[in-house]
Short mmCIF file of C-alpha atoms and ligand atoms in Angstrom, two decimals:
data_model
loop_
_atom_site.label_atom_id
_atom_site.label_comp_id
_atom_site.label_asym_id
_atom_site.label_seq_id
_atom_site.Cartn_x
_atom_site.Cartn_y
_atom_site.Cartn_z
CA MET A 1 143.68 160.88 48.43
CA ASP A 2 140.35 161.45 46.64
CA ARG A 3 140.30 158.75 43.99
CA LEU A 4 136.94 157.42 45.28
CA LYS A 5 135.56 160.66 46.71
CA GLY A 6 131.78 160.64 47.12
CA LYS A 7 131.42 156.95 46.24
CA VAL A 8 129.72 154.28 48.34
CA ALA A 9 131.13 150.75 48.29
CA LEU A 10 129.96 147.36 49.51
CA ILE A 11 132.76 144.86 50.20
CA SER A 12 131.95 141.23 50.95
CA GLY A 13 134.30 139.23 53.15
CA GLY A 14 135.71 142.48 54.49
CA ALA A 15 136.28 141.46 58.10
CA ARG A 16 139.93 140.60 57.50
CA GLY A 17 142.52 139.88 54.81
CA GLN A 18 142.20 141.50 51.41
CA GLY A 19 138.64 142.74 51.98
CA ALA A 20 139.66 144.64 55.12
CA ALA A 21 142.69 146.11 53.30
CA GLU A 22 140.41 147.25 50.48
CA ALA A 23 137.99 148.84 52.97
CA ARG A 24 140.89 150.79 54.56
CA LEU A 25 142.25 151.95 51.19
CA PHE A 26 138.77 152.88 49.91
CA VAL A 27 138.06 155.10 52.93
CA GLY A 28 141.54 156.64 52.57
CA GLU A 29 140.53 157.56 49.02
CA GLY A 30 137.31 159.27 50.14
CA ALA A 31 134.73 156.47 49.84
CA ARG A 32 132.21 155.33 52.43
CA VAL A 33 132.14 151.59 52.84
CA VAL A 34 129.73 148.92 54.04
CA ILE A 35 131.66 145.82 55.09
CA GLY A 36 129.78 142.51 55.05
CA ASP A 37 131.02 139.23 56.47
CA VAL A 38 129.91 136.21 58.49
CA LEU A 39 132.53 137.02 61.16
CA ASP A 40 130.42 139.62 62.96
CA ALA A 41 132.85 140.56 65.76
CA GLU A 42 135.83 140.89 63.38
CA THR A 43 133.74 142.91 60.90
CA ALA A 44 132.68 145.34 63.64
CA LYS A 45 136.28 145.67 64.85
CA THR A 46 137.54 146.40 61.31
CA ALA A 47 134.85 149.07 60.80
CA ASP A 48 135.64 150.64 64.22
CA GLN A 49 139.36 150.80 63.43
CA ILE A 50 138.67 152.46 60.07
CA ASN A 51 136.32 154.99 61.65
CA SER A 52 138.74 155.90 64.45
CA LYS A 53 141.49 156.51 61.90
CA ALA A 54 139.18 158.49 59.59
CA GLY A 55 137.67 160.49 62.47
CA THR A 56 134.22 160.03 60.95
CA ARG A 57 131.67 157.26 60.38
CA ALA A 58 132.96 156.20 56.96
CA ALA A 59 132.59 152.43 57.47
CA MET A 60 129.67 150.29 58.63
CA ALA A 61 129.64 146.60 59.48
CA VAL A 62 126.75 144.33 58.44
CA HIS A 63 126.16 140.60 58.75
CA LEU A 64 126.38 139.19 55.23
CA ASP A 65 126.44 135.53 54.31
CA VAL A 66 127.05 135.80 50.57
CA THR A 67 125.12 132.58 49.91
CA ARG A 68 121.89 134.16 51.23
CA ALA A 69 119.78 136.43 49.00
CA ALA A 70 118.07 138.02 52.02
CA ASP A 71 121.45 139.11 53.44
CA TRP A 72 122.44 140.72 50.13
CA ARG A 73 119.12 142.56 49.90
CA ALA A 74 119.61 143.91 53.43
CA ALA A 75 123.25 144.90 52.79
CA VAL A 76 122.34 146.88 49.67
CA GLU A 77 119.46 148.53 51.57
CA THR A 78 121.97 149.54 54.28
CA CYS A 79 124.16 151.23 51.66
CA THR A 80 121.18 153.21 50.39
CA ARG A 81 119.69 154.04 53.79
CA GLU A 82 122.94 154.97 55.58
CA PHE A 83 125.10 156.37 52.78
CA GLY A 84 122.58 157.33 50.06
CA GLY A 85 123.23 154.69 47.36
CA LEU A 86 125.71 152.20 45.97
CA ASP A 87 128.47 152.83 43.40
CA ILE A 88 130.98 150.01 43.94
CA LEU A 89 130.62 146.31 44.74
CA VAL A 90 133.67 144.22 45.61
CA ASN A 91 132.75 140.54 45.57
CA ASN A 92 135.70 139.50 47.71
CA ALA A 93 134.36 136.82 50.10
CA GLY A 94 135.81 133.40 49.41
CA ILE A 95 136.79 130.06 50.89
CA ALA A 96 139.51 127.67 49.75
CA ASN A 97 139.69 123.89 49.42
CA SER A 98 142.64 121.67 48.60
CA GLY A 99 141.12 118.34 47.51
CA GLY A 100 141.33 117.14 43.93
CA VAL A 101 138.39 115.71 41.95
CA GLU A 102 138.12 112.39 43.81
CA ASP A 103 139.12 113.76 47.21
CA THR A 104 136.41 116.41 47.35
CA SER A 105 133.22 115.50 49.18
CA GLU A 106 129.86 116.58 47.79
CA GLU A 107 129.36 118.76 50.86
CA GLU A 108 132.72 120.50 50.35
CA TRP A 109 132.00 121.00 46.63
CA ASP A 110 128.62 122.59 47.35
CA SER A 111 130.03 124.82 50.06
CA VAL A 112 132.89 126.20 47.91
CA ILE A 113 130.67 126.68 44.86
CA ASN A 114 127.99 128.36 46.96
CA VAL A 115 130.32 130.92 48.56
CA ASN A 116 132.73 131.60 45.70
CA GLN A 117 130.40 131.31 42.70
CA LYS A 118 126.77 131.72 43.77
CA GLY A 119 127.85 134.46 46.20
CA VAL A 120 129.30 136.55 43.36
CA TRP A 121 126.19 136.12 41.22
CA LEU A 122 123.87 137.07 44.09
CA GLY A 123 125.97 140.13 44.91
CA MET A 124 125.69 141.43 41.36
CA LYS A 125 121.98 140.58 41.17
CA PHE A 126 121.19 142.80 44.15
CA ALA A 127 123.78 145.54 43.55
CA VAL A 128 122.94 146.28 39.90
CA PRO A 129 119.47 147.82 40.49
CA ALA A 130 120.96 150.18 43.12
CA MET A 131 123.81 151.13 40.76
CA ARG A 132 121.35 151.84 37.94
CA LYS A 133 119.68 154.40 40.20
CA ARG A 134 123.09 156.16 40.50
CA GLY A 135 123.55 156.13 36.70
CA GLY A 136 126.34 153.52 36.76
CA GLY A 137 128.89 151.78 38.92
CA SER A 138 131.85 149.44 39.16
CA ILE A 139 131.84 145.77 40.17
CA VAL A 140 135.11 144.06 41.02
CA ASN A 141 134.94 140.28 41.35
CA ILE A 142 137.86 138.65 43.16
CA SER A 143 138.78 135.45 41.33
CA SER A 144 142.28 133.95 41.56
CA ILE A 145 145.14 132.77 39.38
CA TYR A 146 143.39 129.43 40.08
CA GLY A 147 140.54 130.79 37.95
CA ILE A 148 142.94 130.85 34.98
CA ILE A 149 145.26 127.86 35.43
CA GLY A 150 145.05 124.40 37.01
CA SER A 151 147.12 123.06 39.91
CA GLY A 152 146.21 119.39 40.19
CA GLY A 153 144.23 119.93 43.41
CA SER A 154 141.64 122.40 44.74
CA ALA A 155 139.04 121.13 42.26
CA ALA A 156 136.05 123.04 43.63
CA TYR A 157 138.12 126.21 44.12
CA HIS A 158 139.34 126.15 40.49
CA ALA A 159 135.81 125.48 39.23
CA SER A 160 134.37 128.35 41.27
CA LYS A 161 137.07 130.89 40.42
CA GLY A 162 136.99 129.97 36.71
CA ALA A 163 133.25 130.56 36.78
CA VAL A 164 133.77 133.99 38.36
CA ARG A 165 136.11 134.91 35.49
CA LEU A 166 133.48 134.18 32.81
CA LEU A 167 130.51 135.43 34.82
CA THR A 168 132.42 138.72 35.05
CA LYS A 169 132.82 138.99 31.28
CA SER A 170 129.19 138.04 30.70
CA ALA A 171 127.97 140.67 33.17
CA ALA A 172 130.34 143.25 31.64
CA VAL A 173 128.66 142.73 28.27
CA GLN A 174 125.17 142.76 29.80
CA TYR A 175 125.61 145.97 31.83
CA ALA A 176 127.86 148.12 29.62
CA GLY A 177 124.75 149.99 28.48
CA ASP A 178 123.92 150.80 32.11
CA LYS A 179 127.42 152.28 32.59
CA ILE A 180 128.22 149.53 35.07
CA ARG A 181 131.74 148.19 34.58
CA VAL A 182 132.51 144.63 35.69
CA ASN A 183 136.07 143.32 36.04
CA SER A 184 137.83 140.42 37.72
CA VAL A 185 141.03 140.41 39.78
CA HIS A 186 143.24 137.32 39.94
CA PRO A 187 145.58 137.34 42.93
CA GLY A 188 148.54 134.99 43.33
CA VAL A 189 149.75 134.17 46.84
CA ILE A 190 148.67 136.94 49.21
CA LEU A 191 149.54 136.96 52.90
CA THR A 192 146.11 136.71 54.57
CA PRO A 193 144.54 134.28 57.06
CA MET A 194 143.48 132.09 54.09
CA VAL A 195 147.12 131.49 53.16
CA GLU A 196 148.45 131.54 56.73
CA MET A 197 146.44 128.31 57.24
CA ALA A 198 148.74 126.51 54.77
CA SER A 199 152.07 125.10 55.95
CA ARG A 200 155.40 126.51 54.75
CA GLU A 201 156.00 123.18 52.91
CA GLN A 202 152.74 123.60 50.99
CA LEU A 203 153.39 127.25 50.21
CA GLN A 204 157.09 127.36 49.31
CA PRO A 205 156.85 125.52 45.95
CA VAL A 206 154.08 127.87 44.85
CA ILE A 207 156.13 130.91 45.92
CA ASP A 208 159.19 129.56 44.08
CA MET A 209 157.23 129.22 40.83
CA ALA A 210 156.54 132.99 40.62
CA PRO A 211 159.34 135.09 39.06
CA MET A 212 159.12 137.60 41.93
CA LYS A 213 159.56 134.71 44.42
CA ARG A 214 157.61 136.21 47.28
CA VAL A 215 154.11 136.49 48.69
CA ALA A 216 152.27 139.80 48.44
CA GLN A 217 150.67 141.98 51.08
CA PRO A 218 146.87 142.42 50.84
CA GLU A 219 147.32 146.11 49.95
CA GLU A 220 149.15 145.12 46.74
CA VAL A 221 145.85 143.66 45.53
CA GLY A 222 143.86 146.42 47.23
CA TRP A 223 145.43 149.20 45.15
CA CYS A 224 144.46 147.33 41.97
CA VAL A 225 140.89 147.12 43.25
CA VAL A 226 140.95 150.86 44.00
CA PHE A 227 141.95 151.50 40.38
CA LEU A 228 139.22 149.30 38.90
CA ALA A 229 136.63 150.80 41.27
CA SER A 230 137.61 154.38 40.40
CA ASP A 231 136.78 156.55 37.40
CA GLU A 232 140.43 156.16 36.34
CA ALA A 233 139.31 152.81 34.89
CA SER A 234 136.40 154.40 32.98
CA PHE A 235 137.04 152.38 29.76
CA VAL A 236 137.97 149.11 31.50
CA THR A 237 135.27 146.44 31.58
CA GLY A 238 135.28 142.68 31.13
CA ALA A 239 139.01 142.69 31.93
CA GLU A 240 140.96 140.32 34.14
CA LEU A 241 143.73 141.91 36.19
CA VAL A 242 146.35 139.39 37.28
CA VAL A 243 148.23 140.33 40.49
CA ASP A 244 150.61 137.41 40.93
CA GLY A 245 154.28 138.45 40.78
CA GLY A 246 154.48 136.88 37.31
CA TYR A 247 153.23 133.40 38.32
CA THR A 248 150.99 132.96 35.27
CA ALA A 249 153.45 134.67 32.91
CA VAL A 250 155.87 131.72 33.01
N1 NAD B 301 145.10 134.84 49.89
C1 NAD B 301 145.38 134.39 48.69
O1 NAD B 301 146.51 133.94 48.41
C2 NAD B 301 144.35 134.43 47.59
C3 NAD B 301 144.77 134.14 46.29
C4 NAD B 301 143.85 134.22 45.25
C5 NAD B 301 142.55 134.61 45.51
N2 NAD B 301 142.16 134.88 46.79
C6 NAD B 301 140.78 135.30 47.00
O2 NAD B 301 140.77 136.57 47.63
C7 NAD B 301 139.56 136.72 48.36
C8 NAD B 301 139.86 137.23 49.77
O3 NAD B 301 140.54 136.21 50.48
P1 NAD B 301 141.63 136.48 51.60
O4 NAD B 301 142.92 136.08 51.03
O5 NAD B 301 141.49 137.85 52.13
O6 NAD B 301 141.20 135.38 52.66
P2 NAD B 301 140.54 135.49 54.11
O7 NAD B 301 140.17 134.11 54.48
O8 NAD B 301 141.41 136.28 55.01
O9 NAD B 301 139.23 136.38 53.86
C9 NAD B 301 138.05 135.86 53.30
C10 NAD B 301 136.88 136.49 54.01
O10 NAD B 301 135.68 135.96 53.42
C11 NAD B 301 134.77 135.72 54.48
N3 NAD B 301 133.74 134.76 54.11
C12 NAD B 301 133.86 133.42 53.99
N4 NAD B 301 132.67 132.86 53.72
C13 NAD B 301 131.77 133.88 53.68
C14 NAD B 301 130.37 133.97 53.44
N5 NAD B 301 129.62 132.88 53.21
N6 NAD B 301 129.79 135.18 53.45
C15 NAD B 301 130.53 136.30 53.70
N7 NAD B 301 131.83 136.29 53.95
C16 NAD B 301 132.45 135.08 53.93
C17 NAD B 301 135.65 135.24 55.62
O11 NAD B 301 134.97 135.31 56.86
C18 NAD B 301 136.84 136.17 55.51
O12 NAD B 301 136.67 137.34 56.27
C19 NAD B 301 138.86 135.36 48.31
O13 NAD B 301 137.85 135.39 47.32
C20 NAD B 301 139.97 134.42 47.92
O14 NAD B 301 139.49 133.26 47.28
C21 NAD B 301 143.03 134.79 47.83
#
């Protein structure tokens, strides 16, 4: 119950899906959480639901477009002003695309790279100074199995998630001396609005390729994020945690 007791977390893309699941699990483990997303109404609703269940103001909603430095600065300031500091950053916000190299427009490329790749860099850039003031911290960057392997489509998504994987290792090396751990998580097919947008025909072959032959619930990734965020993972940095029912083991 107290695996994150006393810690303050900032979760991007936390209005729904995996980010919302992580916010719920974090508060259940004793953390206070600032949830940032572009979906303001959904973010507020998620924070309200968490607070009613917790019986205390453990979650706060902020507007955060991860591509905007000013939004990140304000979100980190909210963590410090409202909850006293920042210990954990979950760079979870992300958008998908399906087009291959030739089928991806320049606009689509820029949009996916901006959210999935630049957003993760900006989050770390603004979170690290606040974590230093606390004497350390944990950053969890949500990549994907598509950051490790190719699929023949989703060119911008693969490029962005592969970049997150290496940016994570680079930051882990850079900030080890500051006691800030940086790890990446690589989910397979997780049942969230992102995946619910795909048709059963698109999804089934991907599900069939994983030895466990099923999709996962967001909490199955969330518990892995809890572990990496907590002091239980005190010697884990620069690691990539695959959560994919064996998809990439084949
Ligand atoms: N669902 C899957 O199967 C799957 C698999 C591998 C990796 N992922 C990754 O997991 C993460 C969470 O995705 P999810 O499955 O919960 O999907 P989701 O679409 O339910 O949630 C993504 C959230 O990110 C938010 N977001 C999008 N653009 C944003 C921006 N510019 N600024 C702030 N927030 C923004 C969305 O509003 C949404 O709330 C993403 O990084 C995604 O790429 C998902």
